[in-house]
Short mmCIF file of C-alpha atoms and ligand atoms in Angstrom, two decimals:
data_model
loop_
_atom_site.label_atom_id
_atom_site.label_comp_id
_atom_site.label_asym_id
_atom_site.label_seq_id
_atom_site.Cartn_x
_atom_site.Cartn_y
_atom_site.Cartn_z
CA MET A 1 156.50 11.98 -146.36
CA GLY A 2 153.50 12.75 -148.55
CA GLY A 3 152.32 9.85 -150.71
CA ARG A 4 152.37 11.82 -153.93
CA GLY A 5 154.99 14.35 -152.96
CA HIS A 6 158.61 14.65 -154.02
CA GLY A 7 160.64 11.57 -153.29
CA ALA A 8 157.76 9.06 -153.33
CA THR A 9 158.39 5.98 -155.46
CA LEU A 10 156.34 6.42 -158.59
CA GLU A 11 154.71 3.76 -160.70
CA VAL A 12 153.48 4.14 -164.28
CA ILE A 13 149.85 3.01 -164.72
CA ALA A 14 149.22 3.91 -168.37
CA ASP A 15 151.34 4.00 -171.51
CA TYR A 16 149.79 6.00 -174.35
CA HIS A 17 152.63 5.73 -176.86
CA THR A 18 153.29 2.29 -178.37
CA HIS A 19 153.75 1.25 -182.01
CA THR A 20 152.64 -1.90 -183.81
CA ILE A 21 153.27 -3.61 -187.14
CA PHE A 22 150.78 -1.12 -188.66
CA SER A 23 153.60 1.46 -188.61
CA HIS A 24 157.14 0.46 -187.74
CA GLY A 25 156.63 -1.46 -184.52
CA GLN A 26 157.25 -5.18 -184.24
CA GLY A 27 154.28 -6.26 -182.12
CA THR A 28 150.65 -6.75 -183.01
CA VAL A 29 147.98 -4.93 -181.03
CA ARG A 30 147.42 -8.15 -179.10
CA LEU A 31 151.10 -8.66 -178.25
CA ASN A 32 151.32 -5.07 -177.01
CA ALA A 33 148.19 -5.62 -174.90
CA GLN A 34 149.62 -8.82 -173.42
CA ALA A 35 152.84 -7.01 -172.50
CA ALA A 36 150.87 -4.15 -170.95
CA ALA A 37 148.73 -6.54 -168.91
CA ARG A 38 151.85 -8.37 -167.69
CA SER A 39 153.32 -5.05 -166.57
CA GLY A 40 150.18 -4.20 -164.63
CA LEU A 41 149.20 -1.21 -166.80
CA ARG A 42 145.58 -0.02 -166.68
CA GLN A 43 145.57 1.80 -170.04
CA LEU A 44 147.51 1.17 -173.22
CA GLY A 45 147.55 3.48 -176.22
CA ILE A 46 148.20 2.16 -179.73
CA ALA A 47 149.77 5.21 -181.38
CA ASP A 48 151.03 4.33 -184.83
CA HIS A 49 152.71 6.97 -186.99
CA GLY A 50 150.52 9.01 -189.33
CA PRO A 51 150.66 8.40 -193.09
CA ALA A 52 153.02 11.29 -193.91
CA MET A 53 155.99 9.36 -192.53
CA ARG A 54 158.32 8.31 -195.35
CA TRP A 55 159.81 4.90 -196.14
CA GLY A 56 156.85 2.90 -194.89
CA LEU A 57 157.39 4.08 -191.31
CA GLY A 58 153.79 5.31 -191.01
CA VAL A 59 150.40 3.68 -191.52
CA GLU A 60 149.53 2.91 -195.12
CA SER A 61 146.49 5.19 -195.15
CA LEU A 62 143.93 6.68 -192.78
CA GLU A 63 141.80 3.56 -193.24
CA THR A 64 144.44 1.59 -191.35
CA PHE A 65 143.10 3.17 -188.16
CA GLU A 66 139.81 1.32 -188.77
CA THR A 67 141.68 -1.99 -188.92
CA ILE A 68 143.48 -1.13 -185.67
CA ARG A 69 140.14 -0.12 -184.14
CA ARG A 70 138.74 -3.59 -184.92
CA ASP A 71 141.76 -5.31 -183.35
CA ILE A 72 141.36 -3.16 -180.24
CA ARG A 73 137.64 -3.88 -180.01
CA ASP A 74 138.35 -7.63 -180.09
CA ILE A 75 140.71 -7.24 -177.16
CA ASN A 76 138.62 -4.88 -175.03
CA GLU A 77 135.56 -7.08 -175.48
CA VAL A 78 137.23 -10.33 -174.45
CA SER A 79 136.49 -9.77 -170.77
CA GLY A 80 138.78 -11.40 -168.29
CA THR A 81 141.70 -11.99 -170.67
CA TYR A 82 143.31 -8.67 -169.87
CA ARG A 83 141.41 -7.80 -166.73
CA GLY A 84 141.65 -4.18 -165.75
CA LEU A 85 143.37 -3.05 -168.96
CA SER A 86 141.72 -0.75 -171.51
CA VAL A 87 143.32 -0.43 -174.90
CA LEU A 88 142.91 3.00 -176.52
CA LEU A 89 143.02 3.88 -180.20
CA GLY A 90 145.52 6.65 -180.71
CA CYS A 91 147.97 7.93 -183.29
CA GLU A 92 151.31 9.67 -183.42
CA ALA A 93 150.47 12.37 -185.94
CA ASN A 94 153.09 14.30 -187.89
CA ILE A 95 153.24 18.07 -188.19
CA ILE A 96 153.26 18.56 -191.98
CA ASP A 97 153.55 22.29 -192.58
CA PHE A 98 154.58 25.64 -191.06
CA GLU A 99 150.93 26.30 -190.16
CA GLY A 100 150.99 23.37 -187.73
CA ASN A 101 148.60 21.09 -189.63
CA LEU A 102 148.74 17.36 -188.91
CA ASP A 103 148.53 14.36 -191.22
CA ILE A 104 145.59 13.19 -189.08
CA PRO A 105 142.66 15.43 -190.09
CA PRO A 106 140.42 17.02 -187.42
CA TRP A 107 137.50 14.62 -188.04
CA LEU A 108 139.75 11.64 -187.29
CA GLN A 109 141.32 13.38 -184.30
CA SER A 110 137.86 13.63 -182.70
CA ASP A 111 137.25 9.99 -183.48
CA LEU A 112 140.35 8.66 -181.72
CA ASP A 113 140.60 7.96 -178.00
CA VAL A 114 143.89 9.81 -177.65
CA VAL A 115 145.83 12.06 -180.04
CA LEU A 116 149.60 12.20 -179.87
CA ALA A 117 151.59 14.35 -182.26
CA GLY A 118 155.26 14.97 -182.85
CA PHE A 119 157.68 16.87 -185.00
CA HIS A 120 159.45 14.33 -187.20
CA VAL A 121 162.02 15.16 -189.84
CA GLN A 122 161.41 12.03 -191.94
CA ILE A 123 158.08 13.15 -193.41
CA ARG A 124 156.64 14.20 -196.74
CA PRO A 125 155.93 17.90 -196.14
CA ARG A 126 152.64 19.31 -197.41
CA SER A 127 154.50 21.92 -199.45
CA LEU A 128 157.76 21.20 -201.21
CA THR A 129 158.89 24.82 -200.84
CA GLN A 130 158.39 24.76 -197.07
CA GLY A 131 160.16 21.41 -196.91
CA MET A 132 163.16 22.83 -198.79
CA ARG A 133 163.25 25.98 -196.65
CA TYR A 134 163.22 23.83 -193.54
CA LEU A 135 166.08 21.61 -194.76
CA VAL A 136 168.22 24.53 -195.94
CA ASP A 137 167.84 26.39 -192.64
CA ARG A 138 168.57 23.22 -190.72
CA ALA A 139 171.76 22.69 -192.72
CA LEU A 140 172.92 26.32 -192.35
CA SER A 141 171.93 26.87 -188.73
CA GLY A 142 175.24 25.44 -187.47
CA MET A 143 177.12 28.09 -189.45
CA SER A 144 175.01 31.18 -188.90
CA SER A 145 173.54 32.39 -185.62
CA TYR A 146 171.07 34.46 -187.63
CA VAL A 147 169.71 31.35 -189.37
CA ALA A 148 169.77 29.41 -186.09
CA LYS A 149 167.67 32.09 -184.42
CA ARG A 150 165.23 32.19 -187.35
CA GLU A 151 164.96 28.39 -187.25
CA ARG A 152 164.28 28.40 -183.50
CA ILE A 153 161.50 30.98 -183.84
CA ARG A 154 159.93 29.07 -186.71
CA ASN A 155 160.13 25.68 -184.95
CA THR A 156 158.49 27.21 -181.88
CA ASP A 157 155.76 28.83 -184.01
CA VAL A 158 155.07 25.62 -185.92
CA VAL A 159 154.79 23.39 -182.86
CA THR A 160 152.71 25.88 -180.84
CA ALA A 161 150.41 26.40 -183.86
CA ALA A 162 149.94 22.61 -184.00
CA LEU A 163 148.90 22.62 -180.33
CA ILE A 164 146.49 25.50 -180.82
CA ASN A 165 144.88 24.31 -184.06
CA ASN A 166 144.41 20.64 -183.19
CA LYS A 167 143.20 18.49 -180.32
CA ILE A 168 146.58 17.14 -179.25
CA ASP A 169 146.46 15.31 -175.92
CA ILE A 170 150.18 14.56 -175.83
CA LEU A 171 153.11 16.16 -177.63
CA THR A 172 155.66 13.40 -178.20
CA HIS A 173 159.38 13.85 -177.49
CA PRO A 174 159.16 17.68 -177.47
CA GLY A 175 162.35 19.34 -178.57
CA LEU A 176 164.01 16.11 -179.71
CA ARG A 177 166.67 17.08 -182.26
CA ILE A 178 165.03 20.43 -183.00
CA ASN A 179 165.94 23.86 -181.75
CA ILE A 180 162.89 25.20 -179.91
CA ASP A 181 161.97 27.72 -177.21
CA THR A 182 160.95 25.25 -174.49
CA ALA A 183 159.54 27.87 -172.12
CA GLU A 184 157.24 29.27 -174.82
CA LEU A 185 156.13 25.79 -175.86
CA ALA A 186 155.47 24.81 -172.24
CA LYS A 187 153.33 27.93 -171.63
CA VAL A 188 151.19 27.17 -174.69
CA SER A 189 150.85 23.52 -173.60
CA VAL A 190 149.38 24.71 -170.30
CA GLN A 191 146.77 26.79 -172.17
CA THR A 192 145.77 24.00 -174.58
CA GLY A 193 145.84 21.26 -171.92
CA THR A 194 148.43 19.29 -173.87
CA LEU A 195 150.70 16.99 -171.89
CA LEU A 196 154.41 16.98 -172.71
CA GLU A 197 155.98 13.58 -173.01
CA ILE A 198 158.94 12.24 -171.11
CA ASN A 199 160.02 9.66 -173.64
CA CYS A 200 161.87 6.54 -172.46
CA HIS A 201 162.99 5.62 -175.99
CA HIS A 202 164.85 8.86 -176.81
CA ASP A 203 166.33 10.59 -173.81
CA ASP A 204 168.66 13.08 -175.52
CA ALA A 205 168.59 16.34 -173.57
CA MET A 206 165.33 15.29 -171.95
CA LEU A 207 166.33 16.37 -168.45
CA ALA A 208 167.13 19.99 -169.38
CA PHE A 209 163.89 20.19 -171.32
CA VAL A 210 161.77 18.83 -168.46
CA LYS A 211 163.31 21.22 -165.92
CA VAL A 212 162.50 24.28 -168.03
CA ALA A 213 159.00 23.05 -168.95
CA ALA A 214 158.17 22.21 -165.32
CA ARG A 215 159.08 25.74 -164.21
CA CYS A 216 156.49 27.02 -166.70
CA GLY A 217 153.78 24.82 -165.20
CA ALA A 218 153.69 22.08 -167.86
CA ARG A 219 152.17 18.69 -167.08
CA PHE A 220 153.82 15.51 -168.27
CA VAL A 221 153.24 11.92 -169.22
CA ILE A 222 155.89 9.18 -169.24
CA SER A 223 155.80 6.80 -172.17
CA SER A 224 157.79 3.95 -173.60
CA ASP A 225 157.44 4.82 -177.33
CA ALA A 226 157.78 1.05 -177.59
CA HIS A 227 158.59 -0.32 -181.04
CA ASN A 228 158.71 -3.82 -179.58
CA PRO A 229 156.34 -5.31 -176.96
CA ASP A 230 159.35 -6.04 -174.70
CA GLN A 231 159.78 -2.28 -174.21
CA ILE A 232 156.30 -1.91 -172.72
CA GLY A 233 156.65 -1.76 -168.96
CA GLN A 234 160.18 -0.29 -169.10
CA TYR A 235 159.87 3.21 -167.67
CA GLU A 236 163.07 3.49 -165.62
CA ARG A 237 164.68 6.07 -167.91
CA GLY A 238 161.63 8.32 -167.79
CA LEU A 239 161.20 7.92 -164.04
CA GLU A 240 164.87 8.76 -163.57
CA VAL A 241 164.45 12.00 -165.57
CA ALA A 242 161.39 12.86 -163.47
CA ARG A 243 163.31 12.22 -160.23
CA LYS A 244 166.30 14.28 -161.34
CA ALA A 245 164.04 17.14 -162.43
CA GLY A 246 162.37 17.04 -158.99
CA LEU A 247 158.87 16.36 -160.38
CA CYS A 248 156.18 15.08 -158.07
CA GLY A 249 153.40 12.64 -158.96
CA GLU A 250 150.90 15.50 -159.37
CA GLN A 251 152.84 16.83 -162.36
CA ILE A 252 152.78 13.51 -164.25
CA MET A 253 149.35 12.37 -165.38
CA ASN A 254 150.05 8.64 -165.70
CA VAL A 255 151.84 7.80 -162.46
CA ILE A 256 150.80 7.06 -158.90
CA ALA A 257 152.81 6.61 -155.73
CA LYS A 258 153.40 2.89 -155.10
CA GLY A 259 150.40 1.40 -153.36
CA GLU A 260 148.08 4.32 -154.15
CA ASP A 261 144.65 3.68 -155.72
CA PRO A 262 145.02 4.34 -159.49
CA GLU A 263 141.32 5.11 -160.11
CA PRO A 264 141.26 8.82 -159.18
CA LYS A 265 144.28 9.52 -161.38
CA LEU A 266 142.86 7.58 -164.34
CA ALA A 267 139.57 9.42 -163.97
CA ARG A 268 141.33 12.79 -164.08
CA PHE A 269 143.06 12.16 -167.39
CA ARG A 270 140.38 11.76 -170.00
CA PRO A 271 142.07 12.19 -173.32
CA SER A 272 140.06 14.09 -175.93
CA THR A 273 137.50 15.33 -173.41
CA HIS A 274 139.89 17.24 -171.14
CA LEU A 275 140.49 19.74 -173.93
CA ALA A 276 136.94 20.99 -174.15
CA GLY A 277 137.49 23.68 -171.53
CA SER A 278 140.36 25.28 -173.38
CA ALA A 279 138.39 26.15 -176.55
CA LYS A 280 138.29 29.86 -175.80
CA LYS A 281 141.96 30.05 -175.02
CA ARG A 282 142.71 28.30 -178.30
CA SER A 283 141.02 30.94 -180.41
CA ASP A 284 142.72 33.76 -178.47
CA LEU A 285 146.03 32.11 -179.08
CA SER A 286 145.38 31.64 -182.81
CA LYS A 287 144.72 35.35 -183.11
CA ASP A 288 148.01 36.17 -181.37
CA LEU A 289 149.82 33.80 -183.62
CA HIS A 290 148.44 35.25 -186.82
CA GLU A 291 149.51 38.70 -185.73
CA TYR A 292 152.96 37.35 -185.01
CA LYS A 293 153.56 36.16 -188.58
ZN1 ZN B 301 157.97 9.97 -182.66
ZN1 ZN B 302 156.72 6.99 -181.48
#
């Protein structure tokens, strides 16, 4: 039995997707860090929702990330309190238009430790017309296979454009409640070096998605998407999906086989720097995408 092969018992060593009171989580940065330390995690990402989220579900403004950064600095600099744990400043950005732009601008993306992004329906779209077109198609897609097909192509274009035009380390809950071509998305994620998330908070149709994406060579990350510190350290649902999909430790960037040294794995996943090598591929892909429109 190979340590990292199929069938080994896997352990999550980093959780990049947790929310705090700065968006719609219940914990403070410190409470999340305490929970992560108790669970033996080595890295914790604070990934609050971007400001385009409606109804106060996102951060108040981009400046909020500076407040979170100060809270994180306090924790990382108190040596010994959370020995072995690094807290990372991240975000869960929203895709805000059909061109794949995010509500976290590029300058802030480069300034964060880790960039997560997701397709959320509850946002203020950048253009009202696009927002209306999206909602109308979504409402009609159940009644017309033509509209459903058009919606699927557009969703796939929008999400892949977001991957190509931004520095997204992790795409959160891919395909959750949207009709998307998973194989196409997975192929683009390989080119841009974006990890696809196995989300323990929403597991609707996750298994089917992971199986298709894995066949296309995608790499994954398991995360709690914790909205409460108690959910940090609870990865059973994600690990179960990984087991059922037949994934091995090599395909998931934040797990090790039980008892294995975590350092080599942590060193391999360097959010925001691991994308540098894919710059050329990104521009090639943008060209393809523009021709496709
Ligand atoms: Zn989300
Ligand atoms: Zn989330």
